[in-house]
Coordinates of C-alpha atoms and ligand atoms in Angstrom, one line a residue:
X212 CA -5.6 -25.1 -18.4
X213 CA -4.0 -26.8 -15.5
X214 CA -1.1 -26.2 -13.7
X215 CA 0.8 -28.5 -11.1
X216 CA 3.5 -26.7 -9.1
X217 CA 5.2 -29.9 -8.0
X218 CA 7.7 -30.1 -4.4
X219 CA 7.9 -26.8 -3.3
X220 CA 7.6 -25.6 0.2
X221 CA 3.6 -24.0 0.8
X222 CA 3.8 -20.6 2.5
X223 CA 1.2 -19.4 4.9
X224 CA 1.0 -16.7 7.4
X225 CA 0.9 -19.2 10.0
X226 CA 3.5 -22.0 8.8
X227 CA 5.2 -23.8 6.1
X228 CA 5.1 -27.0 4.9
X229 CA 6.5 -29.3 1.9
X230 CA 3.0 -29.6 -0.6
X231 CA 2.0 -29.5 -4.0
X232 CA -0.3 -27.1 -5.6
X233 CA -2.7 -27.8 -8.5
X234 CA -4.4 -24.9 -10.5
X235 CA -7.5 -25.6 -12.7
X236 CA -8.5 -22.7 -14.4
X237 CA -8.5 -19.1 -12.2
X238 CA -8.3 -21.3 -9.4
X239 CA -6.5 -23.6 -6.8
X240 CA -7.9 -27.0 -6.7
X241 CA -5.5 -28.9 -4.1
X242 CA -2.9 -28.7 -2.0
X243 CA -1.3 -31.6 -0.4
X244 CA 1.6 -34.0 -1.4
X245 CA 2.2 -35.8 -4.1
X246 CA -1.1 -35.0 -6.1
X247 CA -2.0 -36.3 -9.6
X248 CA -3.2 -33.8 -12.0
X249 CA -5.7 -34.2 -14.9
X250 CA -4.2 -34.7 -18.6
X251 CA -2.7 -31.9 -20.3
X252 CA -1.8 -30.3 -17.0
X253 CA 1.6 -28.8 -17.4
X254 CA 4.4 -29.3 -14.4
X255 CA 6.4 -26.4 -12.6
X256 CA 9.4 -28.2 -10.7
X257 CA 9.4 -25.7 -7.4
X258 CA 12.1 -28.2 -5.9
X259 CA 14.1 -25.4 -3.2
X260 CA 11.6 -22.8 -3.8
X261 CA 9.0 -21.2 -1.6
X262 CA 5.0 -21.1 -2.9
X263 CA 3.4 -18.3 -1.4
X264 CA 0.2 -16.2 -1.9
X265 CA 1.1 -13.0 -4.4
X266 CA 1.8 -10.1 -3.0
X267 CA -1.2 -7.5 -2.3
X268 CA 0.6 -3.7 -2.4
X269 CA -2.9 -2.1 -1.2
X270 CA -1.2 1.5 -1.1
X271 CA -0.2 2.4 -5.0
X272 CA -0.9 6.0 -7.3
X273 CA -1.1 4.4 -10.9
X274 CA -1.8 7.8 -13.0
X275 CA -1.9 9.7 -10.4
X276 CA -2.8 13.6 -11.5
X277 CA -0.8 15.8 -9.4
X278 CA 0.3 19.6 -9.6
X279 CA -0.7 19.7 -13.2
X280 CA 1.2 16.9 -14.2
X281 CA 0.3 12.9 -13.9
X282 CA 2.2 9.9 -12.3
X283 CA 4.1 8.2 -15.4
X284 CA 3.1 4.8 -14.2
X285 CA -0.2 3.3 -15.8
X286 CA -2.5 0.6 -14.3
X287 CA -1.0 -2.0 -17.5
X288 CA 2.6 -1.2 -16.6
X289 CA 2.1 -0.5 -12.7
X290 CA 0.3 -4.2 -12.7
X291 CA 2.8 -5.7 -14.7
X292 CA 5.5 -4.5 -13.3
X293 CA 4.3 -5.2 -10.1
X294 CA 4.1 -9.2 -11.1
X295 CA 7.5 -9.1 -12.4
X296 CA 8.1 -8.5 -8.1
X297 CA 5.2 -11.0 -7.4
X298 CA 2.6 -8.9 -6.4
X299 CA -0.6 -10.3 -8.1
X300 CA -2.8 -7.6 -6.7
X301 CA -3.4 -3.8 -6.0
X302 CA -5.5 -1.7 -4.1
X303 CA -5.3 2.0 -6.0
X304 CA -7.0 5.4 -4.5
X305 CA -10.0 7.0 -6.5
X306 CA -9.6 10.7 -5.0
X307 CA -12.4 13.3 -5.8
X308 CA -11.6 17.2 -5.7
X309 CA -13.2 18.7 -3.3
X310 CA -16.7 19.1 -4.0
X311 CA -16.3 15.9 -6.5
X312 CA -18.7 13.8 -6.7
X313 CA -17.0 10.2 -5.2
X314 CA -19.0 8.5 -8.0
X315 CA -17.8 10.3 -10.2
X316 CA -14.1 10.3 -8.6
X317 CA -14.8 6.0 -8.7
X318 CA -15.7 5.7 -12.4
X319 CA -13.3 8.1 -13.4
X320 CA -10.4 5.3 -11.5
X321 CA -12.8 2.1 -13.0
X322 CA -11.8 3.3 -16.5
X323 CA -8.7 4.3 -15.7
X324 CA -7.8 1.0 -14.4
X325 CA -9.8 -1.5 -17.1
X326 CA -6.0 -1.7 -19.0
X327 CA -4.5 -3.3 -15.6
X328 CA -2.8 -6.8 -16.4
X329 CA -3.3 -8.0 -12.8
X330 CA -6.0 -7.7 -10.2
X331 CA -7.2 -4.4 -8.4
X332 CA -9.6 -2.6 -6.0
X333 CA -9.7 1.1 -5.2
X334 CA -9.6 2.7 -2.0
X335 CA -12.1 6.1 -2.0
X336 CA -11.2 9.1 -0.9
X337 CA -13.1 11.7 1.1
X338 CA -11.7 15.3 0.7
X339 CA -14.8 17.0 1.8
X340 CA -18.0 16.8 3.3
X341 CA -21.8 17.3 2.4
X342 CA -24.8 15.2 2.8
X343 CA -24.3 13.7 -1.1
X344 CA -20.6 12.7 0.4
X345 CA -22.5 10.6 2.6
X346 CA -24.7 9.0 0.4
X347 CA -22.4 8.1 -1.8
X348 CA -20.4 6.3 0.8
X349 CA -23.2 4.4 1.4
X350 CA -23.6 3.5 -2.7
X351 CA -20.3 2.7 -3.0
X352 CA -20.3 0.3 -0.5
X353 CA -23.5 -1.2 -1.4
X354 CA -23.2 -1.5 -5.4
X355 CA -19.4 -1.1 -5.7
X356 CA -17.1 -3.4 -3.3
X357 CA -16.0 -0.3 -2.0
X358 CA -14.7 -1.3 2.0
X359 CA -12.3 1.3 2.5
X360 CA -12.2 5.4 2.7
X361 CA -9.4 7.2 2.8
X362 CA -8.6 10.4 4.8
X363 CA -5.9 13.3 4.1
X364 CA -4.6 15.2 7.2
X365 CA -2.0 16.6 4.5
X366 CA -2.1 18.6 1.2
X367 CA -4.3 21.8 3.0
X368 CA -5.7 23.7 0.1
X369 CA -5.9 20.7 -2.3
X370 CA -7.4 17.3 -0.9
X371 CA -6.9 17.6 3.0
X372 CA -9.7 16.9 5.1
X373 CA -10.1 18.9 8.3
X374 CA -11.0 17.3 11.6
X375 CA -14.5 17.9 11.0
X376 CA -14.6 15.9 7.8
X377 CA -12.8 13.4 9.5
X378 CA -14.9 13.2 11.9
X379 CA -18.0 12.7 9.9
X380 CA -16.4 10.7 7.8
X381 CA -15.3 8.3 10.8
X382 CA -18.8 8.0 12.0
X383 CA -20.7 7.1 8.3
X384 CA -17.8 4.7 8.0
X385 CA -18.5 3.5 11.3
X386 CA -22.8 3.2 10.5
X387 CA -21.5 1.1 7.5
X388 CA -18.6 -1.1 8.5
X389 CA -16.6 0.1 6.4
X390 CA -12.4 0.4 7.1
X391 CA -11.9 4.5 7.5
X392 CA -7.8 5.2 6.4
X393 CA -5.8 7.7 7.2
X394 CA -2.6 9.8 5.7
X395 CA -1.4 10.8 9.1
X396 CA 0.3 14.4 8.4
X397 CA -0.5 17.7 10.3
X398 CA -1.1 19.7 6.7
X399 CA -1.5 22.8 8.8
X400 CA 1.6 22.3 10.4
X401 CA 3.1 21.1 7.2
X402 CA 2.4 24.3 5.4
X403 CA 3.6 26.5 7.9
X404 CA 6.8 24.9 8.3
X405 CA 7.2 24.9 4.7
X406 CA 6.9 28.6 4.4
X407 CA 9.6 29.1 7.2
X408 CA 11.9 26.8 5.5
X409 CA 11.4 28.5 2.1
X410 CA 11.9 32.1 3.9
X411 CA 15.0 31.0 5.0
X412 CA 16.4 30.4 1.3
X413 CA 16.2 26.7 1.9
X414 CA 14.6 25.6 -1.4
X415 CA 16.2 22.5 -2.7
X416 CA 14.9 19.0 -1.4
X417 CA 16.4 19.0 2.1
X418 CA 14.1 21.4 2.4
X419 CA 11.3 18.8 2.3
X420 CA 11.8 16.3 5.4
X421 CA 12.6 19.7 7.5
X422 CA 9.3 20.5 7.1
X423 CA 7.5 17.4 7.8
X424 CA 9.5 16.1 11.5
X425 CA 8.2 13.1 12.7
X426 CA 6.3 15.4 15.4
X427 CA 3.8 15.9 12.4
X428 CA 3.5 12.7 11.5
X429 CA 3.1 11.7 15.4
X430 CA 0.6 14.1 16.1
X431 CA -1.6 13.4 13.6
X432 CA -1.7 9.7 14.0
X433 CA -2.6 9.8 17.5
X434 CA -5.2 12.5 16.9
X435 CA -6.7 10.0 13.6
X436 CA -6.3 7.3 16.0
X437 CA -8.4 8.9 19.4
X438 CA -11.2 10.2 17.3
X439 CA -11.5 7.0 16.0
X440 CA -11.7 5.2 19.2
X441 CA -14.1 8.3 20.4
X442 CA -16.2 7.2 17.3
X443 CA -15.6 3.3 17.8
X444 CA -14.2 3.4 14.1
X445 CA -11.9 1.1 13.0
X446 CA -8.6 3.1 11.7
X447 CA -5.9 1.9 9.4
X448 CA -3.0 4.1 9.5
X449 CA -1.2 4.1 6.1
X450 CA 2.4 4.2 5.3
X451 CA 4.2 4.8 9.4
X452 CA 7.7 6.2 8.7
X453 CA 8.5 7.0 12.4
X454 CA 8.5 5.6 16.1
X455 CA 6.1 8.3 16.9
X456 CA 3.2 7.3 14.5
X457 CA 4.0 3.6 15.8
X458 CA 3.7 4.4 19.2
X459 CA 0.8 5.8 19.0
X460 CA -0.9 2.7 17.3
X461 CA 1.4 0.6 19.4
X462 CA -0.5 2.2 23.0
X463 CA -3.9 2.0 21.3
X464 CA -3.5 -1.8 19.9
X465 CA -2.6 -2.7 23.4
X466 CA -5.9 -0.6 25.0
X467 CA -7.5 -3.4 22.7
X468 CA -9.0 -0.6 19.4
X469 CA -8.9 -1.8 16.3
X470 CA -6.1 0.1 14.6
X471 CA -3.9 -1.5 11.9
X472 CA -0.9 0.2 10.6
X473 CA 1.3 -0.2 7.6
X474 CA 4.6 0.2 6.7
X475 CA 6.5 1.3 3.2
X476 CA 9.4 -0.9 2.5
X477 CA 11.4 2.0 1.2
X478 CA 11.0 3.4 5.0
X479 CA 12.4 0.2 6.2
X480 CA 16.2 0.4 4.3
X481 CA 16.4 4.4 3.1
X482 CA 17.0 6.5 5.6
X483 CA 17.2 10.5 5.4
X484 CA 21.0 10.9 3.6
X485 CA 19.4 10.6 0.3
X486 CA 18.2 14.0 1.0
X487 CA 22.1 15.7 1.3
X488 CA 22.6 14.2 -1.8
X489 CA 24.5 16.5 -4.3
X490 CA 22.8 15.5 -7.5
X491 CA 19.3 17.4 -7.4
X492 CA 17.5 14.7 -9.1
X493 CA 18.7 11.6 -6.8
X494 CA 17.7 13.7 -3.5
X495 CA 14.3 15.3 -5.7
X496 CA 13.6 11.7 -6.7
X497 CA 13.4 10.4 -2.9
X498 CA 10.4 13.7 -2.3
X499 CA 7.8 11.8 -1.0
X500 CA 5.4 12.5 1.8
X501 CA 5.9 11.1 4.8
X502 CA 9.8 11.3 4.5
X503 CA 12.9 9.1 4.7
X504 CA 13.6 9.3 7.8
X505 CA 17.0 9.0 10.4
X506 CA 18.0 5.1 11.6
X507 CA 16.7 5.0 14.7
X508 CA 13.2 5.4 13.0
X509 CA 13.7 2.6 10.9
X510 CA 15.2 0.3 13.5
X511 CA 11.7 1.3 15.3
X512 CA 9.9 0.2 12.0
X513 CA 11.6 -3.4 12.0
X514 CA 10.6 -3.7 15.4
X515 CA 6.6 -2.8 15.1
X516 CA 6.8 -5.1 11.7
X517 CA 8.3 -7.5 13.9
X518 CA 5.8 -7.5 17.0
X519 CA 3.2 -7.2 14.6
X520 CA 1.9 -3.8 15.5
X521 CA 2.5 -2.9 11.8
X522 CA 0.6 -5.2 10.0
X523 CA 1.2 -4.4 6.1
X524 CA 3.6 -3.9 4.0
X525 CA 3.1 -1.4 0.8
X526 CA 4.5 0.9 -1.2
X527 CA 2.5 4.1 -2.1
X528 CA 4.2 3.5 -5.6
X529 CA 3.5 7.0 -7.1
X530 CA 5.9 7.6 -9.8
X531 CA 7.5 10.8 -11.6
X532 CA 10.0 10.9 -13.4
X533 CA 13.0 13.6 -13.1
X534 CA 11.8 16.0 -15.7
X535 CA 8.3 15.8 -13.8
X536 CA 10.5 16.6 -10.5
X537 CA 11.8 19.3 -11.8
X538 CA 9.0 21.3 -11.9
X539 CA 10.4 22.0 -8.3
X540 CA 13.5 23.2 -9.2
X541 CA 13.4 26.2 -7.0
X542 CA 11.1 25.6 -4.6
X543 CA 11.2 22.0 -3.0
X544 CA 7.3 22.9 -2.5
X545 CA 6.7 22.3 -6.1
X546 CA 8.3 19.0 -6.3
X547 CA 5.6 16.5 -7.1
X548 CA 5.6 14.0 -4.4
X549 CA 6.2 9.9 -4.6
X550 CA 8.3 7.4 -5.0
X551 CA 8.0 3.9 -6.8
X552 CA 8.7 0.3 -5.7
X553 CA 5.5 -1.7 -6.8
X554 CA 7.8 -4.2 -8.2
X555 CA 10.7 -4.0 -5.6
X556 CA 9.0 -4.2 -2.5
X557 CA 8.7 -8.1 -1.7
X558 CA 12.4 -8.5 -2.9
X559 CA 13.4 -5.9 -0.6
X560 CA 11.7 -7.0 2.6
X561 CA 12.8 -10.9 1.6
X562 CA 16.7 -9.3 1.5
X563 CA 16.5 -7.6 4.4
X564 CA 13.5 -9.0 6.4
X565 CA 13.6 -12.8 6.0
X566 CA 17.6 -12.9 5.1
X567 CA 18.7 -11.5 7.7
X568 CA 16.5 -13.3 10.1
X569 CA 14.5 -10.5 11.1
X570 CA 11.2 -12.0 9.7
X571 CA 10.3 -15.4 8.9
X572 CA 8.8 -16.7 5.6
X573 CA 5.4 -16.7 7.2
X574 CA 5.8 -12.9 8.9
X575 CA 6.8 -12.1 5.1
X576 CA 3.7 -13.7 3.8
X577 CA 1.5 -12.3 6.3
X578 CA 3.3 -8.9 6.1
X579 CA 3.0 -9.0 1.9
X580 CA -0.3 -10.6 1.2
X581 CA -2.3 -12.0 4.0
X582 CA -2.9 -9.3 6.4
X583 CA -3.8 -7.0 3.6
X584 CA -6.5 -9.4 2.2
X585 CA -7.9 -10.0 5.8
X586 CA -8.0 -6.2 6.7
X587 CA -9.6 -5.2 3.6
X588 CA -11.5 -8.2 3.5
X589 CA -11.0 -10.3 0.6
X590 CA -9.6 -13.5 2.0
X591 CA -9.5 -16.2 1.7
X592 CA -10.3 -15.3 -2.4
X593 CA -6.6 -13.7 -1.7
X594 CA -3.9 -13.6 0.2
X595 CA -3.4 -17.4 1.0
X596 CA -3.2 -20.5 -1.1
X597 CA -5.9 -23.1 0.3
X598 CA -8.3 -25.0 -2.7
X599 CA -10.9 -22.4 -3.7
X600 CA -8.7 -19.7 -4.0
X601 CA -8.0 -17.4 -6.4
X602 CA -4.8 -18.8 -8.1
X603 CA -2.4 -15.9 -7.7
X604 CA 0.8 -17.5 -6.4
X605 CA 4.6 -16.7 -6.7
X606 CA 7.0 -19.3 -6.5
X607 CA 9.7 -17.2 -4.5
X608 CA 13.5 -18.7 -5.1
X609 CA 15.5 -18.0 -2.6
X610 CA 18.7 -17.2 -3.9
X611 CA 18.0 -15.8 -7.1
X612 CA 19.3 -12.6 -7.3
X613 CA 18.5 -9.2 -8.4
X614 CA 20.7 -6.1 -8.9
X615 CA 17.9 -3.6 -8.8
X616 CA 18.5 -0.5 -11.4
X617 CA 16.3 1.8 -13.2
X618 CA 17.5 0.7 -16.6
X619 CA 16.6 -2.9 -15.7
X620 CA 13.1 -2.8 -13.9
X621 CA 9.8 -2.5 -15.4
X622 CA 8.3 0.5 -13.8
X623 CA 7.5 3.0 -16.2
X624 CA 9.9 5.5 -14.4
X625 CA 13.6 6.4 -15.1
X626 CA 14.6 6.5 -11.3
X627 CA 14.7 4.0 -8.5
X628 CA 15.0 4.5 -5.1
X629 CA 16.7 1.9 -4.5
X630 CA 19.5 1.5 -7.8
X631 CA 22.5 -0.6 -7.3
X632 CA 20.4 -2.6 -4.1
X633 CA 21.4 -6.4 -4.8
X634 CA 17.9 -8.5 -3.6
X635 CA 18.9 -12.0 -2.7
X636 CA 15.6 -13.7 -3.1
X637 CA 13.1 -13.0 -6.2
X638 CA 10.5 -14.6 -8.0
X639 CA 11.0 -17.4 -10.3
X640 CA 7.0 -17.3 -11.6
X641 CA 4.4 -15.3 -11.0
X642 CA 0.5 -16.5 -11.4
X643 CA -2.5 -14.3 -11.6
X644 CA -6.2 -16.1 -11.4
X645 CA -3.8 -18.8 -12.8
X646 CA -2.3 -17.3 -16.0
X647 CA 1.6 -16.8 -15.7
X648 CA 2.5 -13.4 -16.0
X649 CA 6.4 -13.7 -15.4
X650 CA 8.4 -16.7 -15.4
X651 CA 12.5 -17.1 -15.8
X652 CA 12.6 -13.3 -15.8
X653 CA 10.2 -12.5 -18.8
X654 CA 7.3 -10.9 -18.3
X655 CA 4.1 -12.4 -20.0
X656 CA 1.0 -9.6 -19.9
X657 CA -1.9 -8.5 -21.8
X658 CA -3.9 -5.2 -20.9
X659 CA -6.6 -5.4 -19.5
X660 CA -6.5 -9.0 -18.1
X661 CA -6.9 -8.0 -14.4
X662 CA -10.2 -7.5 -12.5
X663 CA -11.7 -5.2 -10.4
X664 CA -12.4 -7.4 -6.8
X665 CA -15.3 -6.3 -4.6
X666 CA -14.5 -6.2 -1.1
X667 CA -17.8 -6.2 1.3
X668 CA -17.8 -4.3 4.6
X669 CA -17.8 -5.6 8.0
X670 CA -14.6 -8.1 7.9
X671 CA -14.9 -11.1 9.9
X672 CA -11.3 -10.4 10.4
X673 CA -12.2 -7.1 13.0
X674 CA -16.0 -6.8 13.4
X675 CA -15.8 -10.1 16.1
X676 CA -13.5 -7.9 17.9
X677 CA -15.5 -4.7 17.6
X678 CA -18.4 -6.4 18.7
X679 CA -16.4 -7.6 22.0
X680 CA -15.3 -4.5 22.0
X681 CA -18.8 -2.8 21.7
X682 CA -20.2 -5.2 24.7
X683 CA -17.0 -4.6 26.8
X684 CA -17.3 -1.0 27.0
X685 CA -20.1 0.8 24.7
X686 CA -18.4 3.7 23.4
X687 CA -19.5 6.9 23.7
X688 CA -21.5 7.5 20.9
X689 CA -23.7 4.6 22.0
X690 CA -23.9 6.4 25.6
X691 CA -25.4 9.4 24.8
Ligands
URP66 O1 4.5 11.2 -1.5 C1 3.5 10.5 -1.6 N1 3.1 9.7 -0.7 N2 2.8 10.6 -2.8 C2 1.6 10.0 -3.2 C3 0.5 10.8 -2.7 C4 0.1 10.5 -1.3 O2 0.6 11.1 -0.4 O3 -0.6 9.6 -1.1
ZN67 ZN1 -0.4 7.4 -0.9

């Protein structure tokens, strides 16, 4: 099957230009102008429309068990919902308990995930430490395209790692070039904070964001971020809500360490009001960790997105719906936390990124796709459309618009975050490995159609700079 998407404008993270783009099979055979296509092909007319790489969210919770309950979202309706929003790809998080086997924690993620309609990877978690811990890092970078380990400074008593996990950690993902990531909380200060708060009959969902300040979020980014650079690790810090988190990346980006940041595009246009919200189920349905936060924070979050010390764009899409909420009915500690927006978030950022002149098409596709597939290393198979690529594309219309609502969308939740937002600027089609999943607002998937995608360590896309890095100044490690 062939597919020519004929006059639209070609999308990359570095410029735009007028092109068609053929697709033979999974993949993109040419891009140029005017290009003949074999018999049988069939034609998409992208006249006034942008092509662009699909979206890679590499920060999303499908069936995510939590507090005895599990996220409502599955990896067939997660995927598909997430190409009805032109997101062709997902990196999801296999977490181990502590003491877990991550093998185990992996395989247990692999099945869960064979139903998804569109590609995926899996981040690994590391929620403790022993010498099988890592081993198995080692294995599942070896045998399982695993690049990318992922570190809790939150959640003490469940899956938080301590510094000297972290630590560890750091230094095997260091030995095997792998990407170490990093939910920047203090969960000691967290849980303190949450016990004041509660003691002081504050137990509704304001109660959440007062214990978890940006200072929290601040402090442990900068300490994830300075034992990485004692290690010579590179760091990615996931989902920044808050000027202090971005300044620290901000000062060590510009000391020359390899620190990437991302940014949730919920923290970009909600701020912390949702909280004082009357209704208990709109303010419990915004309980996610790290909060909403005030609008000087987000303004600061436009800015690093804008500069380009934020890098990615995700959503932590983790979703429960109000009954599951309300298992925190009297105690805003019980509330299960996340928030979804795996199919609102390029729509979103478009609206209020690209419309409003913030960010151009090219910031959108780098901020969407590309930077995520270069980070975690699995361009150029994704995140850009050049021949030889995997065909996942989205042919973006620019006006078309979109009155976001929970009884409209496709996630399998019955709250959004952001209902009643109009989105100026949607998809028209969405391809993955060249099979259109959505097209004209219908939604065409099959379970289990997606793919798990390796990703090897050492990306091209940082080791050249940790190896300047590493003759520049040998870090200390390497001293002693
Ligand atoms: O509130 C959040 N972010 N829920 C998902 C679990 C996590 O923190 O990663
Ligand atoms: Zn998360």
């Amino acid at each position: 099957m062939s597919i020519l998407i004929r006059g639209g404008t070609v999308v990359s993270a570095e410029g735009q230009r007028r092109a068609d783009v053929l697709v033979v099979g999974e993949t993109i055979a040419a891009v140029g102008p005017d290009l003949d296509a074999p018999a049988g092909t069939r034609f998409v007319d992208a006249g006034g429309a942008y092509v662009m790489p699909g979206g890679i969210d590499p920060h999303t919770h499908m069936e995510l068990p939590v507090m005895g309950t599990v996220a409502s979202e599955d990896f067939f309706t997660g995927t598909a919902a997430a190409a009805a929003g032109g997101t062709t790809m997902i990196i999801d998080f296999a977490i181990p308990d502590p003491q877990q086997s991550l093998l185990e924690a992996y395989h247990t993620w692999r099945s869960r995930a064979e139903k998804a309609a569109s590609d995926y990877s899996l981040h690994v978690v590391v929620t403790w430490w022993s010498d099988q811990v890592r081993e198995e890092m080692g294995v599942l970078c070896r045998d399982h395209g695993v690049n990318s380990f992922k570190h809790y400074m939150a959640y003490k008593d469940t899956i938080m790692c301590d510094d000297e996990v972290l630590i560890q950690s750091l230094l095997r993902c260091r030995e095997l070039g792998a990407l170490a990531t990093v939910h920047a909380e203090n969960g000691d200060l967290v849980h303190v904070l949450q016990q004041v708060i509660y003691d002081q009959g504050i137990t509704g969902p304001e109660g959440h964001p007062l214990s978890r300040p940006p200072e929290v979020e601040g402090e442990a980014a900068n300490r994830a971020i300075r034992l990485a650079e004692a290690l010579g690790t590179p760091v990615y810090i996931v989902h920044n809500s808050c000027a202090d988190s971005l300044e620290a990346i901000t000062r060590a980006r510009l000391a020359g360490q390899i620190v990437f940041g991302e940014v949730l595009a919920q923290h970009l246009v909600i701020d912390d009001s949702v909280y004082r919200d009357e209704d208990w189920d709109r303010a419990a349905g915004h309980v996610m960790s790290p909060p909403f936060r005030s609008r000087e924070h987000q303004a600061a979050l436009w800015g690093g997105l804008q500069s380009g010390m934020l890098q990615v764009t995700a959503t932590d899409h983790c979703c429960f719906c109000r009954e599951q909420k309300r298992m925190g009915k009297d105690d805003f500690r019980r509330i299960p936390n996340g928030t979804s927006g795996v199919q609102d978030r390029m729509a979103v950022l478009w609206h209020h990124g690209v419309r409003t002149g913030r960010l151009t098409p090219s910031q959108f596709v780098a901020a969407t796709s590309t930077n995520a597939a270069r980070i975690f290393n699995i361009a150029p198979r994704k995140g850009v459309i050049q021949p030889g690529s995997d065909a996942d594309i989205v042919v973006w219309d620019p006006e078309r618009s979109r009155t976001i609502s929970a009884t409209t969308h496709h996630q399998n939740i019955d709250f959004n975050i952001y209902e009643g937002m109009e989105v100026i600027g949607n998809p028209a089609m969405t391809l993955s490995r060249g099979r259109v999943l959505f097209e004209d607002g219908r939604l065409q998937v099959e379970r289990g159609t997606g793919r798990y995608i390796d990703r090897p360590c050492n990306a091209d896309f940082w080791e050249a700079q940790r190896v300047r890095n590493r003759l520049a100044a040998p870090t200390p490690v390497e001293r002693g």
